[in-house]
């Protein structure tokens, strides 16, 4: 397993961490202080804003779990991967997207750009 594949796995696990103190700790472990997260629904600059974004997604989808949707494709310090959001215990994803992650020189996430491929009908 590569460092970027492991980092992508830790990133997905972070989106599933519901304990606010642990999530806060993990954000600081895997994201740089000046990190940036951007997706079609908004952007978050810095660790606290990223933590709040994750908490907001968890509040919007209680009882749902994020998971990797396949292998992590990577080169240099950049990775892209598909992710899925499904009700706990379900094989069918309600939301599917992919992220492009950029790793900093210290091995943490510097930037993540998210895209949505499947979203629930309004």
PDB file of C-alpha atoms in Angstrom:
ATOM      1  CA  UNK A   1       0.000   0.000   0.000  1.00  0.00           C
ATOM      2  CA  UNK A   2       1.370   3.421  -0.918  1.00  0.00           C
ATOM      3  CA  UNK A   3       1.470   6.453   1.334  1.00  0.00           C
ATOM      4  CA  UNK A   4      -1.180   8.194  -0.796  1.00  0.00           C
ATOM      5  CA  UNK A   5      -3.485   5.173  -0.675  1.00  0.00           C
ATOM      6  CA  UNK A   6      -3.115   5.091   3.101  1.00  0.00           C
ATOM      7  CA  UNK A   7      -3.724   8.852   3.298  1.00  0.00           C
ATOM      8  CA  UNK A   8      -6.896   8.495   1.185  1.00  0.00           C
ATOM      9  CA  UNK A   9      -8.105   5.761   3.540  1.00  0.00           C
ATOM     10  CA  UNK A  10      -7.456   7.952   6.574  1.00  0.00           C
ATOM     11  CA  UNK A  11      -9.269  10.817   4.846  1.00  0.00           C
ATOM     12  CA  UNK A  12     -12.365   8.643   4.289  1.00  0.00           C
ATOM     13  CA  UNK A  13     -12.198   7.364   7.886  1.00  0.00           C
ATOM     14  CA  UNK A  14     -12.127  10.991   9.054  1.00  0.00           C
ATOM     15  CA  UNK A  15     -15.461  11.666   7.309  1.00  0.00           C
ATOM     16  CA  UNK A  16     -16.909   8.800   9.383  1.00  0.00           C
ATOM     17  CA  UNK A  17     -15.512   9.915  12.756  1.00  0.00           C
ATOM     18  CA  UNK A  18     -18.494  11.162  14.772  1.00  0.00           C
ATOM     19  CA  UNK A  19     -16.711  11.919  18.040  1.00  0.00           C
ATOM     20  CA  UNK A  20     -16.005  15.685  17.767  1.00  0.00           C
ATOM     21  CA  UNK A  21     -12.809  15.548  19.824  1.00  0.00           C
ATOM     22  CA  UNK A  22     -11.351  12.633  17.865  1.00  0.00           C
ATOM     23  CA  UNK A  23     -12.397  14.173  14.550  1.00  0.00           C
ATOM     24  CA  UNK A  24     -10.730  17.452  15.554  1.00  0.00           C
ATOM     25  CA  UNK A  25      -7.550  15.557  16.476  1.00  0.00           C
ATOM     26  CA  UNK A  26      -7.538  13.579  13.216  1.00  0.00           C
ATOM     27  CA  UNK A  27      -8.115  16.719  11.120  1.00  0.00           C
ATOM     28  CA  UNK A  28      -4.946  18.163  12.614  1.00  0.00           C
ATOM     29  CA  UNK A  29      -3.035  14.958  12.002  1.00  0.00           C
ATOM     30  CA  UNK A  30      -3.877  14.559   8.315  1.00  0.00           C
ATOM     31  CA  UNK A  31      -4.469  18.144   7.078  1.00  0.00           C
ATOM     32  CA  UNK A  32      -1.981  21.027   6.981  1.00  0.00           C
ATOM     33  CA  UNK A  33      -2.829  24.203   8.869  1.00  0.00           C
ATOM     34  CA  UNK A  34      -3.501  26.107   5.637  1.00  0.00           C
ATOM     35  CA  UNK A  35      -5.364  23.248   3.932  1.00  0.00           C
ATOM     36  CA  UNK A  36      -8.154  23.857   1.448  1.00  0.00           C
ATOM     37  CA  UNK A  37     -11.194  21.691   0.647  1.00  0.00           C
ATOM     38  CA  UNK A  38     -13.408  22.558  -2.339  1.00  0.00           C
ATOM     39  CA  UNK A  39     -16.483  20.788  -3.692  1.00  0.00           C
ATOM     40  CA  UNK A  40     -19.606  21.863  -5.617  1.00  0.00           C
ATOM     41  CA  UNK A  41     -21.384  22.762  -2.367  1.00  0.00           C
ATOM     42  CA  UNK A  42     -18.705  25.076  -0.997  1.00  0.00           C
ATOM     43  CA  UNK A  43     -15.193  25.416   0.257  1.00  0.00           C
ATOM     44  CA  UNK A  44     -13.373  25.261   3.543  1.00  0.00           C
ATOM     45  CA  UNK A  45     -10.061  26.957   4.241  1.00  0.00           C
ATOM     46  CA  UNK A  46      -8.056  25.758   7.224  1.00  0.00           C
ATOM     47  CA  UNK A  47      -8.408  22.896   9.660  1.00  0.00           C
ATOM     48  CA  UNK A  48     -11.302  24.330  11.679  1.00  0.00           C
ATOM     49  CA  UNK A  49     -13.402  25.012   8.580  1.00  0.00           C
ATOM     50  CA  UNK A  50     -12.685  21.511   7.252  1.00  0.00           C
ATOM     51  CA  UNK A  51     -13.705  20.020  10.595  1.00  0.00           C
ATOM     52  CA  UNK A  52     -16.950  22.023  10.483  1.00  0.00           C
ATOM     53  CA  UNK A  53     -17.616  20.911   6.892  1.00  0.00           C
ATOM     54  CA  UNK A  54     -17.267  17.252   7.884  1.00  0.00           C
ATOM     55  CA  UNK A  55     -19.534  17.753  10.908  1.00  0.00           C
ATOM     56  CA  UNK A  56     -22.100  19.412   8.624  1.00  0.00           C
ATOM     57  CA  UNK A  57     -22.075  16.481   6.190  1.00  0.00           C
ATOM     58  CA  UNK A  58     -22.528  14.062   9.074  1.00  0.00           C
ATOM     59  CA  UNK A  59     -25.488  16.081  10.317  1.00  0.00           C
ATOM     60  CA  UNK A  60     -27.034  16.078   6.862  1.00  0.00           C
ATOM     61  CA  UNK A  61     -26.639  12.300   6.486  1.00  0.00           C
ATOM     62  CA  UNK A  62     -27.048  10.710   9.941  1.00  0.00           C
ATOM     63  CA  UNK A  63     -26.606   6.947   9.879  1.00  0.00           C
ATOM     64  CA  UNK A  64     -24.649   7.045   6.613  1.00  0.00           C
ATOM     65  CA  UNK A  65     -21.075   5.905   6.024  1.00  0.00           C
ATOM     66  CA  UNK A  66     -18.422   7.038   3.563  1.00  0.00           C
ATOM     67  CA  UNK A  67     -16.245   4.409   1.859  1.00  0.00           C
ATOM     68  CA  UNK A  68     -13.708   4.237  -0.945  1.00  0.00           C
ATOM     69  CA  UNK A  69     -15.358   3.218  -4.196  1.00  0.00           C
ATOM     70  CA  UNK A  70     -12.294   1.572  -5.718  1.00  0.00           C
ATOM     71  CA  UNK A  71      -8.562   1.810  -6.028  1.00  0.00           C
ATOM     72  CA  UNK A  72      -6.668   5.045  -5.478  1.00  0.00           C
ATOM     73  CA  UNK A  73      -5.017   6.365  -8.651  1.00  0.00           C
ATOM     74  CA  UNK A  74      -1.891   8.366  -7.910  1.00  0.00           C
ATOM     75  CA  UNK A  75       1.267   9.974  -9.170  1.00  0.00           C
ATOM     76  CA  UNK A  76       3.792  12.285  -7.567  1.00  0.00           C
ATOM     77  CA  UNK A  77       1.952  13.929  -4.661  1.00  0.00           C
ATOM     78  CA  UNK A  78      -1.524  13.751  -6.226  1.00  0.00           C
ATOM     79  CA  UNK A  79      -4.216  11.107  -5.781  1.00  0.00           C
ATOM     80  CA  UNK A  80      -7.701  10.689  -7.177  1.00  0.00           C
ATOM     81  CA  UNK A  81     -10.278   8.290  -5.875  1.00  0.00           C
ATOM     82  CA  UNK A  82     -13.966   7.561  -5.998  1.00  0.00           C
ATOM     83  CA  UNK A  83     -15.951   7.556  -2.773  1.00  0.00           C
ATOM     84  CA  UNK A  84     -19.463   6.478  -1.894  1.00  0.00           C
ATOM     85  CA  UNK A  85     -21.934   7.475   0.790  1.00  0.00           C
ATOM     86  CA  UNK A  86     -24.449   4.821   1.801  1.00  0.00           C
ATOM     87  CA  UNK A  87     -26.741   4.047   4.718  1.00  0.00           C
ATOM     88  CA  UNK A  88     -24.854   1.968   7.280  1.00  0.00           C
ATOM     89  CA  UNK A  89     -25.053  -1.699   6.286  1.00  0.00           C
ATOM     90  CA  UNK A  90     -26.236  -0.975   2.743  1.00  0.00           C
ATOM     91  CA  UNK A  91     -24.370  -1.850  -0.435  1.00  0.00           C
ATOM     92  CA  UNK A  92     -26.201   0.814  -2.466  1.00  0.00           C
ATOM     93  CA  UNK A  93     -24.612   4.260  -2.432  1.00  0.00           C
ATOM     94  CA  UNK A  94     -26.898   7.275  -2.310  1.00  0.00           C
ATOM     95  CA  UNK A  95     -24.118   9.705  -3.219  1.00  0.00           C
ATOM     96  CA  UNK A  96     -21.039   8.980  -5.343  1.00  0.00           C
ATOM     97  CA  UNK A  97     -18.199  11.356  -6.056  1.00  0.00           C
ATOM     98  CA  UNK A  98     -14.513  11.541  -6.635  1.00  0.00           C
ATOM     99  CA  UNK A  99     -11.826  13.624  -5.020  1.00  0.00           C
ATOM    100  CA  UNK A 100      -8.444  14.820  -6.165  1.00  0.00           C
ATOM    101  CA  UNK A 101      -6.081  15.187  -3.216  1.00  0.00           C
ATOM    102  CA  UNK A 102      -2.733  16.961  -3.104  1.00  0.00           C
ATOM    103  CA  UNK A 103      -0.207  15.895  -0.476  1.00  0.00           C
ATOM    104  CA  UNK A 104       2.107  18.445   1.122  1.00  0.00           C
ATOM    105  CA  UNK A 105       5.837  17.984   1.621  1.00  0.00           C
ATOM    106  CA  UNK A 106       5.205  16.850   5.216  1.00  0.00           C
ATOM    107  CA  UNK A 107       2.889  14.047   4.039  1.00  0.00           C
ATOM    108  CA  UNK A 108      -0.416  15.628   5.058  1.00  0.00           C
ATOM    109  CA  UNK A 109      -3.276  16.780   2.874  1.00  0.00           C
ATOM    110  CA  UNK A 110      -2.800  20.275   1.469  1.00  0.00           C
ATOM    111  CA  UNK A 111      -5.764  20.467  -0.919  1.00  0.00           C
ATOM    112  CA  UNK A 112      -8.744  18.312  -1.843  1.00  0.00           C
ATOM    113  CA  UNK A 113     -11.035  19.030  -4.777  1.00  0.00           C
ATOM    114  CA  UNK A 114     -14.306  17.103  -4.754  1.00  0.00           C
ATOM    115  CA  UNK A 115     -16.743  16.321  -7.547  1.00  0.00           C
ATOM    116  CA  UNK A 116     -20.222  14.793  -7.318  1.00  0.00           C
ATOM    117  CA  UNK A 117     -21.184  12.080  -9.814  1.00  0.00           C
ATOM    118  CA  UNK A 118     -24.431  10.859  -8.241  1.00  0.00           C
ATOM    119  CA  UNK A 119     -26.698  12.813  -5.916  1.00  0.00           C
ATOM    120  CA  UNK A 120     -30.179  12.075  -4.617  1.00  0.00           C
ATOM    121  CA  UNK A 121     -33.067  13.441  -6.657  1.00  0.00           C
ATOM    122  CA  UNK A 122     -34.618  16.569  -5.207  1.00  0.00           C
TER     123      UNK A 122
END
